Amino acid sequence: MQFLSMQSSHNPYEACKLCPRTCGAQRNVGKIGLCGATATLRVARSALHFWEEPPISGEMGSGAIFFSGCPLRCVFCQNQQISQGNFGHEITVQRLAAMMLELQQQGALNINLVTALHYAPQVHDALCMAKKAGLVLPIVCNTSGYELVSTIRAMGDVVDVWLPDFKYASSTLAYKLSGAKDYPEVTIAALEEMLAQVRTRGTRVVGDNGALTTGIIVRHLVLPGHIEDSCAVLDKLWELAGNDIDISIMNQYTPNAHCRAAGGNLARALIDEEYEVVLDYADDLGFEHMWWQQGGTVSESFVPEFDATGVEGPELSSFSRYLAQSSS
Ligand code: SF4
């Protein structure tokens, strides 16, 4: 299955059903969906990023493009300024394609699309344009995991590495923290599709530091007070894929203003003992491709400054002219 291009007669934003919310927003006439997006691309930052897993960031950095809006809208979101505050600048598909080529010129190891799939048709178009214009970097798709199989399938021809979260095994917790009680089964179905794509491609090296990835790195952020659910997430991942995936178990939970005000477990950082229980559990299950974080649990350095760095600039046509001139 393919998206119909935004240039085709069918506009996928007419009654949007791109994500599991299937809210039907008429984004093509300027209405805003539950994800906070209209049909116009909005991007908050495009820059080298050094805080992803070693195969993704390597030494040179990942070329991360942070999109505004998000269908999941977790209460504890670490990027609320862009996921729910809608910070970002409006751009065209041509500009998005040029942005990818700029990151390639800056030495990025890959193009890392961060929470992009509520704009999937335009992102797909931009990737195709950029590839035609000389983009050769691997494409990483960084997602909350809460995606439709049809969307994952439609992006399969342009994405090389999937970087999904698997946040919750409990539908009760998923409902409480993200208003999405279907998160576990929806995400497992999306992971199955990613896994099927990756299995047909085989293992690949992505890092410039020799770090290997299977082509799918499933992330799990351990939440304070919820280690039982973290262990249940690991059970489900082991059952689903065993060592055919990499897992990344993260301790970087940082309480945002909303969680600090609400009190309870989510108002505090993860404690070392909680993190160790989850890491030991993963180890006992038998995961061999596993990334974890060292150092203090609360570090806002993992959250870049959202100041529209790299967003404004030339459209693809003028960028391609500039490239042709500088190489002649
Ligand atoms: S992508 Fe946004 S507008 Fe489309 S269905 Fe999901 S929440 Fe609604």
Short mmCIF file of C-alpha atoms and ligand atoms in Angstrom, two decimals:
data_model
loop_
_atom_site.label_atom_id
_atom_site.label_comp_id
_atom_site.label_asym_id
_atom_site.label_seq_id
_atom_site.Cartn_x
_atom_site.Cartn_y
_atom_site.Cartn_z
CA MET A 1 0.00 0.00 0.00
CA GLN A 2 1.15 3.51 -0.80
CA PHE A 3 -0.08 6.92 0.20
CA LEU A 4 -1.58 8.82 -2.61
CA SER A 5 0.64 11.81 -3.08
CA MET A 6 -0.56 15.18 -1.84
CA GLN A 7 -0.54 16.17 -5.51
CA SER A 8 -3.06 13.45 -6.42
CA SER A 9 -6.82 13.94 -6.64
CA HIS A 10 -7.42 12.23 -3.27
CA ASN A 11 -6.34 14.34 -0.34
CA PRO A 12 -5.56 12.15 2.72
CA TYR A 13 -6.30 15.16 4.94
CA GLU A 14 -9.90 15.51 3.78
CA ALA A 15 -11.17 13.41 6.70
CA CYS A 16 -7.96 12.40 8.36
CA LYS A 17 -7.58 8.81 9.52
CA LEU A 18 -3.81 8.63 9.48
CA CYS A 19 -3.36 7.55 13.07
CA PRO A 20 -5.24 5.32 15.52
CA ARG A 21 -7.25 8.31 16.82
CA THR A 22 -9.02 8.35 13.40
CA CYS A 23 -10.52 11.67 14.40
CA GLY A 24 -11.59 12.53 10.85
CA ALA A 25 -10.48 16.18 11.06
CA GLN A 26 -10.81 18.09 7.81
CA ARG A 27 -7.22 19.17 7.87
CA ASN A 28 -7.35 20.16 4.19
CA VAL A 29 -9.58 23.12 5.09
CA GLY A 30 -7.50 24.22 8.06
CA LYS A 31 -9.19 22.20 10.82
CA ILE A 32 -6.94 20.95 13.59
CA GLY A 33 -6.90 17.23 14.44
CA LEU A 34 -6.47 15.69 17.87
CA CYS A 35 -2.76 15.63 17.06
CA GLY A 36 -2.77 19.45 16.93
CA ALA A 37 -1.93 19.54 13.23
CA THR A 38 -3.57 20.99 10.16
CA ALA A 39 -2.52 19.99 6.65
CA THR A 40 0.41 22.39 6.75
CA LEU A 41 3.72 20.92 7.86
CA ARG A 42 5.06 22.43 11.05
CA VAL A 43 8.62 21.81 12.26
CA ALA A 44 10.28 22.94 15.50
CA ARG A 45 13.94 22.08 14.89
CA SER A 46 16.26 20.55 12.30
CA ALA A 47 19.80 19.97 13.56
CA LEU A 48 22.46 17.45 14.47
CA HIS A 49 21.41 15.52 17.58
CA PHE A 50 23.80 13.57 19.78
CA TRP A 51 21.57 11.93 22.39
CA GLU A 52 20.05 8.98 20.56
CA GLU A 53 21.27 5.39 20.87
CA PRO A 54 24.86 4.83 19.62
CA PRO A 55 23.89 3.32 16.22
CA ILE A 56 21.71 6.35 15.55
CA SER A 57 23.81 9.25 16.88
CA GLY A 58 27.23 7.70 16.29
CA GLU A 59 30.09 10.20 16.44
CA MET A 60 28.76 12.60 13.82
CA GLY A 61 25.26 13.04 15.16
CA SER A 62 21.85 12.20 13.83
CA GLY A 63 20.08 14.67 11.56
CA ALA A 64 16.97 15.12 13.69
CA ILE A 65 13.88 16.89 12.40
CA PHE A 66 11.34 17.52 15.17
CA PHE A 67 7.75 17.87 13.97
CA SER A 68 5.10 19.81 15.88
CA GLY A 69 2.04 18.05 17.26
CA CYS A 70 1.51 14.45 18.35
CA PRO A 71 -1.50 12.13 18.33
CA LEU A 72 -0.61 10.50 21.67
CA ARG A 73 -0.25 13.52 23.98
CA CYS A 74 1.08 11.81 27.11
CA VAL A 75 0.66 13.77 30.35
CA PHE A 76 4.36 13.31 31.15
CA CYS A 77 5.65 14.29 27.69
CA GLN A 78 9.23 15.56 27.80
CA ASN A 79 8.71 17.61 24.62
CA GLN A 80 5.43 19.29 25.51
CA GLN A 81 6.47 22.58 23.97
CA ILE A 82 6.19 21.00 20.54
CA SER A 83 3.91 18.01 21.08
CA GLN A 84 1.10 19.92 22.75
CA GLY A 85 2.18 23.57 22.72
CA ASN A 86 2.34 23.45 18.93
CA PHE A 87 5.60 25.39 18.77
CA GLY A 88 7.07 25.29 15.29
CA HIS A 89 7.21 27.06 11.96
CA GLU A 90 5.05 26.25 8.98
CA ILE A 91 7.01 24.91 6.03
CA THR A 92 6.41 23.42 2.60
CA VAL A 93 7.19 19.90 1.43
CA GLN A 94 9.92 21.42 -0.79
CA ARG A 95 11.50 23.05 2.26
CA LEU A 96 11.37 19.78 4.23
CA ALA A 97 13.21 18.04 1.39
CA ALA A 98 15.85 20.79 1.34
CA MET A 99 16.23 20.52 5.11
CA MET A 100 17.16 16.84 4.72
CA LEU A 101 19.85 17.71 2.17
CA GLU A 102 21.18 20.44 4.48
CA LEU A 103 21.54 17.90 7.30
CA GLN A 104 23.39 15.59 4.91
CA GLN A 105 25.75 18.46 4.07
CA GLN A 106 26.34 19.07 7.79
CA GLY A 107 27.63 15.50 8.11
CA ALA A 108 24.58 13.86 9.71
CA LEU A 109 24.73 10.12 9.93
CA ASN A 110 21.07 9.72 9.05
CA ILE A 111 17.82 11.63 8.78
CA ASN A 112 15.85 11.14 11.98
CA LEU A 113 12.16 11.98 11.67
CA VAL A 114 10.90 12.66 15.19
CA THR A 115 7.12 12.21 15.65
CA ALA A 116 6.44 12.77 11.98
CA LEU A 117 3.73 10.34 10.95
CA HIS A 118 0.71 12.59 11.49
CA TYR A 119 2.23 14.27 8.40
CA ALA A 120 3.09 10.94 6.75
CA PRO A 121 1.95 11.72 3.17
CA GLN A 122 3.99 14.94 2.97
CA VAL A 123 6.98 13.38 4.72
CA HIS A 124 6.87 10.55 2.20
CA ASP A 125 6.72 13.06 -0.67
CA ALA A 126 9.62 15.07 0.79
CA LEU A 127 11.77 11.96 1.22
CA CYS A 128 11.16 10.93 -2.39
CA MET A 129 12.05 14.44 -3.61
CA ALA A 130 15.18 14.61 -1.46
CA LYS A 131 16.33 11.16 -2.58
CA LYS A 132 15.91 12.21 -6.21
CA ALA A 133 17.98 15.32 -5.45
CA GLY A 134 20.84 13.34 -3.89
CA LEU A 135 19.88 12.27 -0.37
CA VAL A 136 21.68 9.01 0.36
CA LEU A 137 21.51 8.84 4.16
CA PRO A 138 19.55 6.11 5.95
CA ILE A 139 16.13 7.24 7.16
CA VAL A 140 15.23 6.71 10.80
CA CYS A 141 11.59 7.03 11.89
CA ASN A 142 11.18 7.89 15.56
CA THR A 143 7.61 7.32 16.75
CA SER A 144 5.50 6.87 19.88
CA GLY A 145 4.60 3.44 18.53
CA TYR A 146 0.92 4.43 18.45
CA GLU A 147 0.54 4.10 14.69
CA LEU A 148 -1.71 2.35 12.24
CA VAL A 149 -0.30 -0.66 10.40
CA SER A 150 -1.41 0.96 7.13
CA THR A 151 0.74 4.03 7.86
CA ILE A 152 3.78 1.95 8.81
CA ARG A 153 3.31 -0.11 5.66
CA ALA A 154 2.99 2.97 3.45
CA MET A 155 6.27 4.36 4.83
CA GLY A 156 8.11 1.04 4.49
CA ASP A 157 9.71 1.91 1.17
CA VAL A 158 11.41 5.04 2.53
CA VAL A 159 12.26 4.14 6.15
CA ASP A 160 15.43 2.15 6.90
CA VAL A 161 15.41 2.06 10.70
CA TRP A 162 12.38 2.11 12.96
CA LEU A 163 12.77 3.75 16.35
CA PRO A 164 9.41 3.20 18.06
CA ASP A 165 8.45 3.46 21.71
CA PHE A 166 6.56 0.75 23.50
CA LYS A 167 5.28 2.73 26.47
CA TYR A 168 2.66 0.63 28.20
CA ALA A 169 1.56 -2.99 28.49
CA SER A 170 -1.46 -2.02 30.59
CA SER A 171 -4.42 -0.50 28.81
CA THR A 172 -5.50 1.08 32.10
CA LEU A 173 -2.19 2.90 32.42
CA ALA A 174 -2.27 3.83 28.73
CA TYR A 175 -5.71 5.35 29.24
CA LYS A 176 -4.70 7.19 32.39
CA LEU A 177 -1.51 8.71 30.98
CA SER A 178 -2.26 9.04 27.26
CA GLY A 179 -6.02 8.68 26.89
CA ALA A 180 -5.40 5.67 24.64
CA LYS A 181 -6.59 2.43 26.17
CA ASP A 182 -5.94 0.60 22.88
CA TYR A 183 -2.24 1.58 22.98
CA PRO A 184 -0.88 -1.91 23.80
CA GLU A 185 -2.62 -3.81 21.00
CA VAL A 186 -2.30 -1.00 18.45
CA THR A 187 1.42 -0.67 19.12
CA ILE A 188 2.03 -4.41 19.04
CA ALA A 189 0.39 -4.55 15.61
CA ALA A 190 2.58 -1.63 14.42
CA LEU A 191 5.69 -3.33 15.82
CA GLU A 192 4.78 -6.56 14.02
CA GLU A 193 4.66 -4.66 10.72
CA MET A 194 8.00 -2.93 11.41
CA LEU A 195 9.50 -6.28 12.32
CA ALA A 196 8.24 -7.88 9.13
CA GLN A 197 9.89 -5.09 7.11
CA VAL A 198 13.16 -5.37 8.99
CA ARG A 199 13.28 -9.16 8.71
CA THR A 200 13.12 -8.93 4.92
CA ARG A 201 16.08 -6.50 4.89
CA GLY A 202 18.44 -8.29 7.30
CA THR A 203 20.81 -6.82 9.88
CA ARG A 204 22.62 -3.63 9.03
CA VAL A 205 25.21 -1.31 10.55
CA VAL A 206 24.06 2.26 10.95
CA GLY A 207 26.56 3.85 13.34
CA ASP A 208 29.85 5.37 12.20
CA ASN A 209 31.22 3.94 15.45
CA GLY A 210 30.61 0.33 14.47
CA ALA A 211 27.47 0.11 16.63
CA LEU A 212 25.04 -2.34 15.13
CA THR A 213 21.31 -2.24 14.95
CA THR A 214 18.84 -4.85 13.78
CA GLY A 215 16.94 -2.05 12.01
CA ILE A 216 14.40 -1.70 14.80
CA ILE A 217 15.17 -0.25 18.20
CA VAL A 218 12.20 -0.37 20.55
CA ARG A 219 12.43 2.21 23.31
CA HIS A 220 10.86 2.05 26.71
CA LEU A 221 10.98 4.91 29.19
CA VAL A 222 10.73 3.52 32.72
CA LEU A 223 8.19 5.56 34.67
CA PRO A 224 8.65 6.13 38.41
CA GLY A 225 6.34 3.87 40.38
CA HIS A 226 5.45 1.74 37.34
CA ILE A 227 8.17 -0.87 37.08
CA GLU A 228 5.64 -3.71 37.01
CA ASP A 229 4.29 -2.34 33.75
CA SER A 230 7.85 -1.96 32.43
CA CYS A 231 8.46 -5.66 33.09
CA ALA A 232 5.18 -6.51 31.37
CA VAL A 233 6.30 -4.44 28.35
CA LEU A 234 9.51 -6.47 28.22
CA ASP A 235 7.53 -9.74 28.42
CA LYS A 236 5.46 -8.66 25.43
CA LEU A 237 8.51 -7.59 23.43
CA TRP A 238 10.33 -10.83 24.16
CA GLU A 239 7.29 -12.84 23.11
CA LEU A 240 6.92 -10.74 19.95
CA ALA A 241 10.48 -10.64 18.67
CA GLY A 242 13.08 -12.10 21.04
CA ASN A 243 16.49 -10.99 19.84
CA ASP A 244 15.29 -9.89 16.40
CA ILE A 245 15.03 -6.36 17.80
CA ASP A 246 17.21 -4.00 19.81
CA ILE A 247 15.66 -2.63 22.97
CA SER A 248 16.53 0.64 24.61
CA ILE A 249 15.53 1.00 28.25
CA MET A 250 15.63 4.62 29.32
CA ASN A 251 15.83 6.25 32.76
CA GLN A 252 15.67 9.87 31.59
CA TYR A 253 12.16 10.56 32.88
CA THR A 254 11.95 14.22 33.87
CA PRO A 255 8.74 15.41 35.58
CA ASN A 256 7.20 18.26 33.62
CA ALA A 257 5.28 21.14 35.23
CA HIS A 258 1.95 19.30 34.94
CA CYS A 259 3.30 16.16 36.68
CA ARG A 260 5.06 18.18 39.38
CA ALA A 261 1.81 19.96 40.14
CA ALA A 262 -0.26 16.75 40.12
CA GLY A 263 2.01 15.05 42.68
CA GLY A 264 2.32 11.27 43.10
CA ASN A 265 4.98 9.06 41.54
CA LEU A 266 5.20 11.01 38.30
CA ALA A 267 6.22 14.13 40.22
CA ARG A 268 9.58 12.59 41.01
CA ALA A 269 12.51 11.13 39.08
CA LEU A 270 13.12 7.43 38.68
CA ILE A 271 15.27 5.99 41.43
CA ASP A 272 18.29 3.83 40.62
CA GLU A 273 16.80 0.72 42.25
CA GLU A 274 13.70 0.91 40.05
CA TYR A 275 15.84 1.17 36.93
CA GLU A 276 18.04 -1.73 38.00
CA VAL A 277 15.04 -4.01 38.56
CA VAL A 278 13.88 -3.39 34.98
CA LEU A 279 17.36 -3.82 33.48
CA ASP A 280 17.84 -7.09 35.39
CA TYR A 281 14.45 -8.29 34.21
CA ALA A 282 15.41 -7.66 30.57
CA ASP A 283 18.68 -9.43 31.11
CA ASP A 284 16.95 -12.44 32.66
CA LEU A 285 14.54 -12.68 29.74
CA GLY A 286 17.55 -13.03 27.43
CA PHE A 287 17.67 -9.76 25.47
CA GLU A 288 21.10 -9.49 23.86
CA HIS A 289 20.76 -6.26 21.87
CA MET A 290 20.06 -3.85 24.66
CA TRP A 291 20.90 -0.19 25.25
CA TRP A 292 20.58 1.53 28.60
CA GLN A 293 21.50 4.89 30.07
CA GLN A 294 24.19 5.71 32.56
CA GLY A 295 24.38 8.61 34.97
CA GLY A 296 21.77 10.69 36.75
CA THR A 297 18.18 9.96 35.97
CA VAL A 298 17.01 13.54 35.44
CA SER A 299 18.78 15.29 32.62
CA GLU A 300 17.11 17.97 30.56
CA SER A 301 20.14 17.85 28.23
CA PHE A 302 18.31 15.04 26.39
CA VAL A 303 15.68 17.58 25.42
CA PRO A 304 17.08 20.01 22.85
CA GLU A 305 16.12 23.64 22.76
CA PHE A 306 13.14 24.13 20.47
CA ASP A 307 13.99 27.43 18.83
CA ALA A 308 13.29 26.62 15.17
CA THR A 309 16.99 26.03 14.48
CA GLY A 310 17.46 24.98 10.85
CA VAL A 311 13.81 25.37 9.96
CA GLU A 312 13.90 28.50 7.81
CA GLY A 313 15.86 28.29 4.57
CA PRO A 314 15.66 27.69 0.83
CA GLU A 315 13.15 25.48 -0.90
CA LEU A 316 14.43 22.34 -2.61
CA SER A 317 14.59 23.97 -6.07
CA SER A 318 16.95 26.76 -4.97
CA PHE A 319 18.92 24.41 -2.75
CA SER A 320 19.49 22.05 -5.70
CA ARG A 321 20.63 25.00 -7.83
CA TYR A 322 23.07 25.98 -5.09
CA LEU A 323 24.41 22.39 -4.92
CA ALA A 324 24.85 22.26 -8.71
CA GLN A 325 26.73 25.59 -8.69
CA SER A 326 29.01 24.65 -5.80
CA SER A 327 29.96 21.32 -7.40
CA SER A 328 30.69 22.83 -10.86
S1 SF4 B 1 -3.21 12.20 12.40
FE1 SF4 B 1 -4.17 13.86 13.63
S2 SF4 B 1 -5.90 14.55 12.39
FE2 SF4 B 1 -5.27 12.54 11.57
S3 SF4 B 1 -6.51 11.03 12.64
FE3 SF4 B 1 -4.66 11.25 13.82
S4 SF4 B 1 -5.13 12.83 15.36
FE4 SF4 B 1 -6.69 12.97 13.78
#
